[in-house]
Amino acid sequence: MRNFLKIFIAAIAISFLVSSCKNKGGAGSMIPSDAPMVFYANTKSLLEKYPYDEFKNEQLFKDIKADSTLPEWAKIIFNDPKTSGIDLDKGITFFFAKGTSNNFNFILEGSVKDASNFEKLNKNLDSSQSVSDEKGLKTFSIHNKAIAVWNGNNFVYVFNLNSPSIGEFENQGTDSTTMPSIPFGDLNESKSYAIKLFSLKKDSSLAKDKRFNDLITEKGDLKIWTNTEGIMNLSPTMGMMSMLKLDALTKDNRSATNISFENGSIQGTSKTYYNKELMDLFKKYKPDDIKTDELSKIPSGDITGVAAINFKPELLSEILKITGLDGMVNMGASQLGLTLDDLIGAIDGHILFSFSDLKASFNAPQNIDSKPDINFNFLFKTGIRDQAKFKKIIDAINKLNGITNSSGIYYNSNDKTFALSNHKEFANSFLDGKQNNKADWMNKISGHSGGVYININKILSSVNTPSDSIASAILQKSKAVWNDAFATANGISDNAITGSFTVTFMDKNTNSLNILNSYIDQLYQLEKIRKQKEKAGITFAPPSDSTAIDNAIPAPDGK
């Protein structure tokens, strides 16, 4: 069983690496319209950015190829994925769907270039089975656990898995070396579902959804389609949500995410499509933009992370009404002597969080009881719209002992702003408004209604050198790779709420896919060294020379 999984996952990984799901019906023609989530890999683009020959230079590839337990046929395909029969210029799509009972179908789709080689691939996966012809399609059972169905153009793999109970998971045991058993479901259901996908009508597929087609045809490397309504329908609590009218928040909601690997960065865009009732509210209550001047008031030039969001409080009131929760909120607020109007009218909807001045010291990682010593400054800020209503809220919270300046959390306010921090001076300094700590990162999120900024490199640099030499090497290599990340809410466009996100690397000239693969390979080699040392009983002493670890890692060929 474990060998089957190892071989099959390896084969699937190869096809994922090398194969955009197109067939005669167009993008989405073999994906049900109600699929909860769809993952799409534009592997032609990925291979142009990170050629397979580059992967061959990595130590991970060499070790897999040298694995004596890997069958010879698998090594041939691993060395040259073209021999799998998969069309390397077309792509891979993965999605899942609810089965007929308490189970799920997991589906992998792609295109066939050489039907003969593809048939050989499947026969190698399970030499005890034979190919059957059914309705103009070839079908093949893989160890009676999964089904492969294909024709001259497309292939589909389907796994049907039962949804195990919590008790079944608990009965798997705690041995970390034992692979938990996978609750495979009905093979006949897998086969029936796979065949059905080849004759799926356009009206029942994602081919009819322009939003999905726009996502697939946009330039990009990885695409994610999310059917929020479909995901919520999988939950057994959905019936209760309908009773509370919470389904009004998810009805007809879809999102499309597009990710691209560029030089020095990973860039992504998102579009979230809401139902008409919610979209009308978002258009009516358009939020203000984040201002650089407000961000510069944070009393620190050593920012670790910031999250800012602006919204119209009236929007929250409207959402509570359409979900039928306004009465419940009013009832709860009345217990504190408040009303919904107090809650909505007290603030202006300008929210800011910040973390700064981070310093972290960790003891030896071998000691599981060691606790890190972490110091930082935290700030929460909200604008005040109605001073009297806001004071009512603070007084009500204090009656519950929710905020006390003697508990290590300090707050203060003026006529326009409330500030809360873990240090009194930090909150007061922000309220003074005399700071002007402008920085480049502020330009990345200002001018948008929402934004998040994380200085990854600063977080890594705040950690002292671990006593474990391998951990120290990992930390140093991580600091040499990661820079920062930020995301913004970009307003309404094409009847959707749009956003974007970016992860940047220290190396600005190399494609991020190459950077990531090189980084992963270096971590893999460090883990090999760790295991070798543990086997030899060598203590992980702090390295006196950081080049010692680097010299233990062979440089990839051609690099």
Coordinates of C-alpha atoms in Angstrom, one line a residue:
M1 CA 0.0 0.0 0.0
R2 CA 2.8 2.4 1.0
N3 CA 4.7 1.6 -2.2
F4 CA 1.7 2.2 -4.3
L5 CA 1.1 5.6 -2.8
K6 CA 4.8 6.5 -3.1
I7 CA 4.9 5.5 -6.8
F8 CA 1.5 7.1 -7.7
I9 CA 2.2 10.3 -5.8
A10 CA 5.6 10.6 -7.6
A11 CA 3.8 10.1 -10.9
I12 CA 1.2 12.7 -10.1
A13 CA 4.0 15.1 -8.9
I14 CA 5.7 14.7 -12.2
S15 CA 2.6 15.4 -14.2
F16 CA 1.9 18.4 -12.0
L17 CA 5.4 19.8 -12.6
V18 CA 5.4 19.4 -16.3
S19 CA 2.0 19.7 -17.7
S20 CA -3.2 24.4 -19.0
C21 CA -6.4 22.2 -18.8
K22 CA -7.7 22.7 -22.3
N23 CA -9.9 20.4 -24.3
K24 CA -12.4 20.8 -27.2
G25 CA -15.0 22.2 -24.8
G26 CA -12.7 25.0 -23.5
A27 CA -11.5 25.8 -20.0
G28 CA -13.7 24.4 -17.3
S29 CA -15.7 22.0 -19.6
M30 CA -14.7 19.0 -17.4
I31 CA -15.2 20.8 -14.1
P32 CA -18.7 20.8 -12.4
S33 CA -20.0 24.3 -11.9
D34 CA -20.5 23.7 -8.2
A35 CA -16.9 22.5 -7.5
P36 CA -16.0 24.0 -4.1
M37 CA -12.3 24.7 -5.0
V38 CA -10.3 24.4 -8.2
F39 CA -6.5 24.6 -8.5
Y40 CA -5.0 25.2 -11.9
A41 CA -1.3 25.1 -12.8
N42 CA -0.1 26.7 -16.0
T43 CA 2.8 24.4 -16.2
K44 CA 3.9 25.6 -19.6
S45 CA 4.6 29.0 -18.0
L46 CA 6.1 27.4 -15.0
L47 CA 8.5 25.4 -17.1
E48 CA 9.6 28.4 -19.0
K49 CA 10.5 30.1 -15.7
Y50 CA 12.0 27.1 -14.1
P51 CA 13.1 24.5 -16.8
Y52 CA 13.1 20.9 -15.7
D53 CA 16.8 20.6 -16.4
E54 CA 17.3 23.2 -13.6
F55 CA 15.5 20.8 -11.2
K56 CA 17.8 18.0 -12.3
N57 CA 20.7 20.0 -10.8
E58 CA 19.1 20.0 -7.4
Q59 CA 20.2 17.4 -4.7
L60 CA 16.6 16.5 -4.1
F61 CA 16.2 15.3 -7.7
K62 CA 19.5 13.3 -7.5
D63 CA 18.5 11.6 -4.3
I64 CA 15.1 10.6 -5.6
K65 CA 16.6 9.3 -8.8
A66 CA 19.2 7.3 -6.8
D67 CA 16.5 5.8 -4.5
S68 CA 16.8 2.0 -4.9
T69 CA 13.1 1.5 -4.0
L70 CA 12.0 3.6 -7.0
P71 CA 11.1 1.3 -10.0
E72 CA 13.2 1.7 -13.1
W73 CA 10.2 2.9 -15.2
A74 CA 9.5 5.6 -12.6
K75 CA 13.1 6.8 -12.8
I76 CA 12.8 7.0 -16.6
I77 CA 9.7 9.2 -16.4
F78 CA 11.2 11.2 -13.5
N79 CA 14.3 11.9 -15.7
D80 CA 12.2 12.8 -18.8
P81 CA 8.5 13.5 -18.0
K82 CA 7.7 13.6 -21.8
T83 CA 7.8 9.8 -21.7
S84 CA 4.7 9.8 -19.5
G85 CA 2.5 10.6 -22.4
I86 CA 1.2 13.7 -20.8
D87 CA 1.1 16.8 -22.9
L88 CA 3.8 19.1 -21.5
D89 CA 2.3 22.2 -23.1
K90 CA -1.0 21.8 -21.5
G91 CA -1.9 22.0 -17.8
I92 CA -3.0 20.3 -14.7
T93 CA -6.3 20.9 -12.8
F94 CA -7.1 19.6 -9.4
F95 CA -10.4 19.9 -7.6
F96 CA -12.7 18.1 -5.2
A97 CA -16.4 17.5 -5.0
K98 CA -18.9 16.0 -2.6
G99 CA -19.7 12.3 -3.2
T100 CA -23.0 10.5 -3.0
S101 CA -22.8 10.0 0.7
N102 CA -20.3 10.7 3.5
N103 CA -17.4 10.8 1.0
F104 CA -15.5 13.1 -1.4
N105 CA -14.1 12.8 -4.9
F106 CA -10.6 14.2 -5.5
I107 CA -9.9 14.8 -9.2
L108 CA -6.8 15.4 -11.2
E109 CA -7.2 16.4 -14.9
G110 CA -4.8 17.0 -17.7
S111 CA -4.2 16.4 -21.4
V112 CA -2.8 13.4 -23.2
K113 CA -0.1 13.8 -25.9
D114 CA 0.9 10.2 -26.5
A115 CA -2.0 7.7 -25.6
S116 CA 0.3 4.7 -25.9
N117 CA 2.9 6.1 -23.4
F118 CA 0.1 7.2 -21.1
E119 CA -1.4 3.7 -21.1
K120 CA 2.1 2.3 -20.2
L121 CA 2.3 4.8 -17.3
N122 CA -0.9 3.4 -15.8
K123 CA 0.0 -0.2 -16.4
N124 CA 3.3 0.4 -14.6
L125 CA 1.3 1.8 -11.6
D126 CA -0.5 -1.5 -11.3
S127 CA 0.7 -4.4 -13.4
S128 CA -2.1 -6.6 -12.1
Q129 CA -4.8 -4.7 -13.9
S130 CA -5.8 -4.4 -17.5
V131 CA -7.3 -1.5 -19.5
S132 CA -11.0 -1.6 -20.3
D133 CA -12.9 0.2 -23.0
E134 CA -16.2 1.8 -22.0
K135 CA -18.3 4.4 -23.9
G136 CA -15.3 5.3 -26.1
L137 CA -13.1 5.8 -23.1
K138 CA -10.3 3.8 -21.6
T139 CA -10.6 2.9 -17.9
F140 CA -8.0 1.5 -15.5
S141 CA -8.2 0.6 -11.8
I142 CA -5.1 1.4 -9.8
H143 CA -4.8 -1.1 -6.9
N144 CA -8.6 -0.8 -6.5
K145 CA -8.0 2.5 -4.8
A146 CA -8.2 5.0 -7.7
I147 CA -9.5 5.1 -11.2
A148 CA -7.9 6.5 -14.4
V149 CA -10.0 7.4 -17.4
W150 CA -8.8 8.8 -20.7
N151 CA -9.3 9.3 -24.4
G152 CA -7.0 10.7 -27.1
N153 CA -7.2 14.2 -25.6
N154 CA -7.7 14.2 -21.9
F155 CA -7.2 12.1 -18.8
V156 CA -8.9 12.1 -15.4
Y157 CA -7.7 10.4 -12.1
V158 CA -10.4 10.1 -9.4
F159 CA -9.9 9.1 -5.7
N160 CA -13.0 8.6 -3.7
L161 CA -12.3 9.0 0.0
N162 CA -14.6 8.5 2.9
S163 CA -14.8 11.2 5.5
P164 CA -13.4 9.6 8.7
S165 CA -14.8 10.4 12.1
I166 CA -12.7 12.0 14.8
G167 CA -12.7 8.7 16.6
E168 CA -11.2 7.0 13.5
F169 CA -8.4 9.5 13.4
E170 CA -7.7 8.9 17.1
N171 CA -7.5 5.2 16.6
Q172 CA -4.7 5.6 14.0
G173 CA -2.2 5.7 16.9
T174 CA 0.6 8.1 17.8
D175 CA 3.5 6.4 16.1
S176 CA 4.9 9.2 13.9
T177 CA 6.7 6.5 11.7
T178 CA 3.4 4.8 10.8
M179 CA 1.5 6.2 7.8
P180 CA -2.2 6.7 8.7
S181 CA -4.4 4.5 6.6
I182 CA -6.3 6.3 3.9
P183 CA -10.1 5.7 4.0
F184 CA -10.6 5.0 0.3
G185 CA -14.2 4.9 -0.8
D186 CA -16.2 3.2 -3.5
L187 CA -14.2 2.5 -6.7
N188 CA -17.4 2.2 -8.7
E189 CA -18.4 5.7 -7.6
S190 CA -14.9 7.0 -8.7
K191 CA -15.3 5.3 -12.1
S192 CA -18.9 6.6 -12.6
Y193 CA -17.8 10.1 -11.6
A194 CA -14.8 10.1 -13.9
I195 CA -16.8 9.0 -16.9
K196 CA -19.4 11.6 -16.2
L197 CA -16.8 14.4 -16.4
F198 CA -16.2 13.5 -20.1
S199 CA -19.8 14.1 -21.0
L200 CA -20.5 17.0 -18.7
K201 CA -22.9 19.5 -20.3
K202 CA -21.7 23.1 -20.6
D203 CA -24.6 24.4 -18.4
S204 CA -23.4 22.1 -15.7
S205 CA -19.7 23.0 -16.0
L206 CA -17.5 26.0 -15.2
A207 CA -17.1 26.5 -19.0
K208 CA -20.2 28.7 -18.8
D209 CA -18.8 30.9 -16.1
K210 CA -17.1 33.9 -17.7
R211 CA -15.4 34.7 -14.4
F212 CA -13.7 31.4 -14.3
N213 CA -12.7 31.6 -18.0
D214 CA -11.2 35.1 -17.4
L215 CA -9.1 33.7 -14.5
I216 CA -7.7 30.8 -16.7
T217 CA -7.0 33.0 -19.7
E218 CA -5.2 35.8 -17.7
K219 CA -1.4 35.7 -17.7
G220 CA -0.3 33.8 -14.6
D221 CA 1.2 30.6 -13.3
L222 CA -1.1 29.3 -10.6
K223 CA -4.9 29.9 -10.4
I224 CA -7.3 29.2 -7.5
W225 CA -11.1 29.3 -7.9
T226 CA -13.1 29.2 -4.7
N227 CA -16.8 28.6 -4.5
T228 CA -17.5 29.9 -1.0
E229 CA -21.2 28.9 -1.2
G230 CA -20.1 25.4 -2.3
I231 CA -17.7 25.1 0.6
M232 CA -20.2 26.2 3.2
N233 CA -22.8 23.7 1.7
L234 CA -20.3 20.9 2.7
S235 CA -20.7 21.8 6.3
P236 CA -23.4 20.0 8.4
T237 CA -24.0 23.3 10.2
M238 CA -25.3 25.0 7.0
G239 CA -28.8 24.2 8.0
M240 CA -28.5 26.3 11.1
M241 CA -26.8 29.1 9.1
S242 CA -29.8 29.1 6.8
M243 CA -32.1 29.5 9.8
L244 CA -30.1 32.5 11.0
K245 CA -29.9 33.8 7.4
L246 CA -26.1 33.7 7.6
D247 CA -26.2 32.1 4.2
A248 CA -26.9 35.6 2.8
L249 CA -23.2 36.2 3.3
T250 CA -22.1 33.3 1.1
K251 CA -24.8 32.9 -1.5
D252 CA -23.4 33.1 -5.0
N253 CA -20.0 34.1 -3.7
R254 CA -17.0 33.2 -5.7
S255 CA -13.3 34.2 -5.7
A256 CA -10.6 34.1 -8.3
T257 CA -6.9 34.2 -7.3
N258 CA -4.0 34.5 -9.9
I259 CA -0.4 33.9 -8.8
S260 CA 2.7 34.7 -10.9
F261 CA 6.4 34.0 -10.2
E262 CA 8.4 37.1 -11.3
N263 CA 12.0 38.2 -10.9
G264 CA 12.5 38.9 -7.2
S265 CA 8.9 38.5 -6.2
I266 CA 5.7 36.4 -6.1
Q267 CA 2.8 38.5 -7.2
G268 CA -0.9 37.8 -6.9
T269 CA -4.3 39.3 -7.7
S270 CA -7.7 38.4 -6.4
K271 CA -11.3 39.1 -7.3
T272 CA -14.1 38.3 -5.0
Y273 CA -17.6 38.2 -6.5
Y274 CA -20.5 38.7 -4.0
N275 CA -24.2 38.4 -4.5
K276 CA -26.1 41.5 -5.7
E277 CA -27.4 42.4 -2.3
L278 CA -23.9 42.5 -0.7
M279 CA -22.3 44.2 -3.8
D280 CA -24.9 47.0 -3.6
L281 CA -23.9 47.6 0.0
F282 CA -20.2 47.7 -0.8
K283 CA -20.8 50.2 -3.6
K284 CA -23.0 52.3 -1.3
Y285 CA -20.6 52.4 1.6
K286 CA -17.3 53.0 -0.2
P287 CA -14.4 53.1 2.4
D288 CA -11.8 55.9 2.7
D289 CA -8.2 55.3 1.6
I290 CA -5.3 54.7 4.0
K291 CA -3.2 57.9 4.4
T292 CA 0.6 57.8 4.6
D293 CA 0.5 60.6 7.2
E294 CA -1.5 58.4 9.6
L295 CA 1.0 55.5 9.2
S296 CA 3.9 57.8 9.8
K297 CA 2.6 58.6 13.3
I298 CA 3.5 55.1 14.5
P299 CA 6.3 56.0 17.0
S300 CA 8.9 53.5 15.6
G301 CA 11.3 53.3 12.7
D302 CA 11.6 49.5 13.3
I303 CA 8.3 48.2 11.9
T304 CA 7.8 44.4 11.9
G305 CA 4.2 44.4 10.6
V306 CA 1.2 46.6 10.1
A307 CA -2.4 45.9 9.2
A308 CA -4.8 48.8 8.4
I309 CA -8.4 48.7 7.3
N310 CA -10.9 51.5 6.6
F311 CA -14.7 50.8 6.4
K312 CA -18.0 52.6 6.9
P313 CA -19.5 51.4 10.2
E314 CA -22.9 51.7 8.6
L315 CA -22.0 48.7 6.4
L316 CA -21.8 46.5 9.5
S317 CA -25.2 47.6 10.5
E318 CA -26.6 46.7 7.1
I319 CA -25.0 43.3 7.1
L320 CA -26.3 42.6 10.6
K321 CA -29.8 43.4 9.3
I322 CA -29.7 41.2 6.2
T323 CA -28.5 38.3 8.3
G324 CA -31.1 38.9 11.0
L325 CA -28.5 39.3 13.7
D326 CA -29.2 42.9 14.5
G327 CA -31.8 42.0 17.1
M328 CA -29.4 39.5 18.8
V329 CA -26.6 42.1 18.9
N330 CA -29.0 44.7 20.3
M331 CA -30.1 42.2 23.0
G332 CA -26.5 41.4 23.9
A333 CA -25.5 45.1 23.9
S334 CA -28.4 46.0 26.2
Q335 CA -26.9 43.8 28.9
L336 CA -24.1 46.4 29.0
G337 CA -26.3 49.4 28.8
L338 CA -25.5 49.8 25.1
T339 CA -27.4 49.8 21.8
L340 CA -26.4 48.8 18.2
D341 CA -26.5 52.5 17.4
D342 CA -23.8 53.1 20.1
L343 CA -21.6 50.5 18.7
I344 CA -21.9 51.7 15.1
G345 CA -21.9 55.4 15.9
A346 CA -18.9 55.4 18.2
I347 CA -16.1 54.8 15.7
D348 CA -15.2 56.2 12.3
G349 CA -14.1 52.8 10.8
H350 CA -10.4 53.6 10.6
I351 CA -8.5 50.7 12.2
L352 CA -4.8 50.2 12.6
F353 CA -2.6 47.5 14.1
S354 CA 1.2 47.6 14.3
F355 CA 4.0 45.4 15.7
S356 CA 7.5 46.9 16.0
D357 CA 10.8 46.8 17.8
L358 CA 10.8 43.0 17.9
K359 CA 13.6 41.3 19.7
A360 CA 13.5 37.5 20.2
S361 CA 16.0 35.3 22.1
F362 CA 15.6 31.6 22.0
N363 CA 17.4 29.1 24.2
A364 CA 18.8 25.8 22.9
P365 CA 16.3 24.1 20.7
Q366 CA 17.1 20.7 22.1
N367 CA 15.4 21.7 25.3
I368 CA 11.7 21.4 24.6
D369 CA 10.9 23.3 27.9
S370 CA 12.8 26.4 26.8
K371 CA 10.7 29.4 26.3
P372 CA 11.6 32.3 24.0
D373 CA 12.1 35.7 25.4
I374 CA 10.2 38.1 23.1
N375 CA 10.0 41.8 23.4
F376 CA 8.0 44.1 21.1
N377 CA 5.7 47.1 20.9
F378 CA 2.1 46.6 19.9
L379 CA -0.4 49.3 18.9
F380 CA -4.1 49.2 18.2
K381 CA -5.8 52.4 17.0
T382 CA -9.3 53.3 16.0
G383 CA -10.8 56.7 15.1
I384 CA -13.5 58.1 17.3
R385 CA -16.6 59.6 15.6
D386 CA -18.8 60.2 18.7
Q387 CA -16.9 60.8 21.9
A388 CA -20.0 60.2 24.2
K389 CA -20.9 56.9 22.6
F390 CA -17.3 55.8 22.6
K391 CA -17.0 56.6 26.3
K392 CA -20.1 54.5 27.0
I393 CA -18.4 51.5 25.3
I394 CA -15.1 51.9 27.2
D395 CA -17.0 52.3 30.5
A396 CA -19.1 49.1 29.8
I397 CA -15.9 47.1 29.0
N398 CA -14.2 48.3 32.1
K399 CA -17.1 47.2 34.2
L400 CA -16.3 43.7 32.9
N401 CA -12.6 44.2 33.7
G402 CA -11.9 44.0 30.0
I403 CA -9.3 46.8 29.9
T404 CA -7.3 48.0 32.9
N405 CA -4.1 50.0 32.7
S406 CA -2.7 47.8 35.5
S407 CA -2.9 44.6 33.5
G408 CA 0.0 45.3 31.1
I409 CA -2.3 46.7 28.5
Y410 CA -2.5 50.5 28.4
Y411 CA -4.9 52.8 26.6
N412 CA -5.5 56.5 26.1
S413 CA -7.5 58.7 23.8
N414 CA -8.1 62.2 22.6
D415 CA -11.1 63.8 20.8
K416 CA -10.4 61.9 17.6
T417 CA -8.3 58.8 18.4
F418 CA -8.2 55.8 20.7
A419 CA -4.9 54.0 21.2
L420 CA -4.1 50.8 23.0
S421 CA -0.6 49.3 23.5
N422 CA 1.5 47.0 25.7
H423 CA 3.6 50.1 26.7
K424 CA 2.0 53.3 28.0
E425 CA 4.6 55.6 26.4
F426 CA 4.1 54.0 23.0
A427 CA 0.3 54.7 23.0
N428 CA 0.8 58.2 24.3
S429 CA 3.5 59.0 21.7
F430 CA 1.2 57.9 18.9
L431 CA -1.6 60.2 20.2
D432 CA 0.8 63.1 20.4
G433 CA 0.9 62.9 16.6
K434 CA 4.4 64.5 16.6
Q435 CA 6.1 61.5 14.9
N436 CA 6.9 61.5 11.2
N437 CA 8.5 58.1 10.6
K438 CA 7.9 57.9 6.9
A439 CA 9.2 54.8 5.2
D440 CA 9.0 53.1 1.7
W441 CA 6.7 50.4 2.9
M442 CA 4.0 52.9 3.6
N443 CA 3.7 53.6 -0.1
K444 CA 2.8 50.0 -0.6
I445 CA -0.4 50.1 1.3
S446 CA -1.4 53.8 1.4
G447 CA -4.0 54.8 -1.1
H448 CA -6.0 51.6 -0.5
S449 CA -8.9 50.9 1.8
G450 CA -7.1 48.0 3.4
G451 CA -3.5 46.9 3.6
V452 CA -1.1 44.5 5.4
Y453 CA 2.7 44.8 5.5
I454 CA 5.1 42.2 7.0
N455 CA 8.8 42.7 7.2
I456 CA 9.9 39.0 7.0
N457 CA 13.6 39.8 6.9
K458 CA 13.3 41.9 10.0
I459 CA 11.5 39.2 11.9
L460 CA 14.2 36.7 11.0
S461 CA 17.0 39.2 11.8
S462 CA 15.4 39.8 15.3
V463 CA 16.1 36.2 16.3
N464 CA 19.4 35.5 18.0
T465 CA 21.7 32.8 16.6
P466 CA 20.4 29.4 17.8
S467 CA 22.8 27.1 19.6
D468 CA 22.0 24.4 17.1
S469 CA 24.4 24.7 14.2
I470 CA 21.9 23.4 11.7
A471 CA 19.2 25.7 12.9
S472 CA 21.7 28.5 12.7
A473 CA 22.5 27.7 9.1
I474 CA 18.8 27.6 8.3
L475 CA 18.2 31.0 9.9
Q476 CA 21.2 32.5 8.0
K477 CA 20.0 31.1 4.6
S478 CA 16.4 32.3 5.3
K479 CA 17.6 35.8 6.0
A480 CA 19.5 35.7 2.7
V481 CA 16.3 34.7 0.9
W482 CA 13.2 36.5 2.3
N483 CA 12.5 40.2 2.3
D484 CA 8.9 41.3 2.9
A485 CA 5.3 40.8 2.0
F486 CA 2.3 43.1 1.6
A487 CA -1.3 42.9 0.5
T488 CA -3.9 45.5 -0.4
A489 CA -7.7 45.9 -1.0
N490 CA -8.0 47.7 -4.3
G491 CA -11.7 48.6 -4.5
I492 CA -14.4 47.5 -6.8
S493 CA -13.7 46.6 -10.5
D494 CA -15.7 44.3 -12.9
N495 CA -18.4 44.0 -10.2
A496 CA -15.9 42.4 -7.8
I497 CA -13.9 43.4 -4.8
T498 CA -10.3 43.3 -6.0
G499 CA -7.0 42.9 -4.1
S500 CA -3.4 42.1 -4.7
F501 CA -0.5 40.7 -2.7
T502 CA 3.3 40.5 -3.2
V503 CA 6.1 38.5 -1.5
T504 CA 9.6 39.9 -2.3
F505 CA 13.0 38.3 -2.0
M506 CA 16.4 39.7 -1.3
D507 CA 17.6 38.7 -4.8
K508 CA 15.8 41.0 -7.2
N509 CA 17.2 39.7 -10.4
T510 CA 16.4 35.9 -10.2
N511 CA 13.0 34.5 -10.9
S512 CA 11.3 33.7 -7.6
L513 CA 10.5 30.1 -8.7
N514 CA 14.3 29.5 -9.0
I515 CA 14.9 31.2 -5.7
L516 CA 12.3 29.0 -3.9
N517 CA 13.6 25.7 -5.5
S518 CA 17.2 26.5 -4.6
Y519 CA 16.1 27.5 -1.0
I520 CA 14.1 24.3 -0.6
D521 CA 16.9 22.2 -1.9
Q522 CA 19.4 23.8 0.6
L523 CA 17.0 23.2 3.5
Y524 CA 16.6 19.6 2.3
Q525 CA 20.4 19.2 2.4
L526 CA 20.7 20.7 5.8
E527 CA 18.1 18.2 7.0
K528 CA 20.2 15.4 5.6
I529 CA 23.2 16.7 7.5
R530 CA 21.1 16.8 10.7
K531 CA 19.9 13.2 10.3
Q532 CA 23.5 12.1 9.6
K533 CA 24.7 13.9 12.8
E534 CA 21.9 12.4 14.9
K535 CA 22.7 9.0 13.6
A536 CA 26.4 9.5 14.5
G537 CA 25.5 11.0 17.9
I538 CA 27.1 14.3 17.1
T539 CA 26.1 17.3 19.3
F540 CA 24.7 20.4 17.5
A541 CA 27.2 22.9 18.8
P542 CA 27.2 26.5 17.5
P543 CA 29.3 26.8 14.4
S544 CA 32.6 28.7 15.0
D545 CA 32.7 29.3 11.2
S546 CA 29.4 29.7 9.3
T547 CA 31.2 28.4 6.2
A548 CA 31.5 25.0 7.7
I549 CA 27.9 24.1 7.1
D550 CA 27.9 25.8 3.6
N551 CA 30.9 23.6 2.7
A552 CA 29.0 20.5 3.7
I553 CA 26.4 21.3 1.1
P554 CA 27.5 20.5 -2.5
A555 CA 26.8 23.3 -5.0
P556 CA 24.2 22.3 -7.6
D557 CA 25.7 21.5 -11.0
G558 CA 26.1 24.6 -13.1
K559 CA 25.6 27.0 -10.2

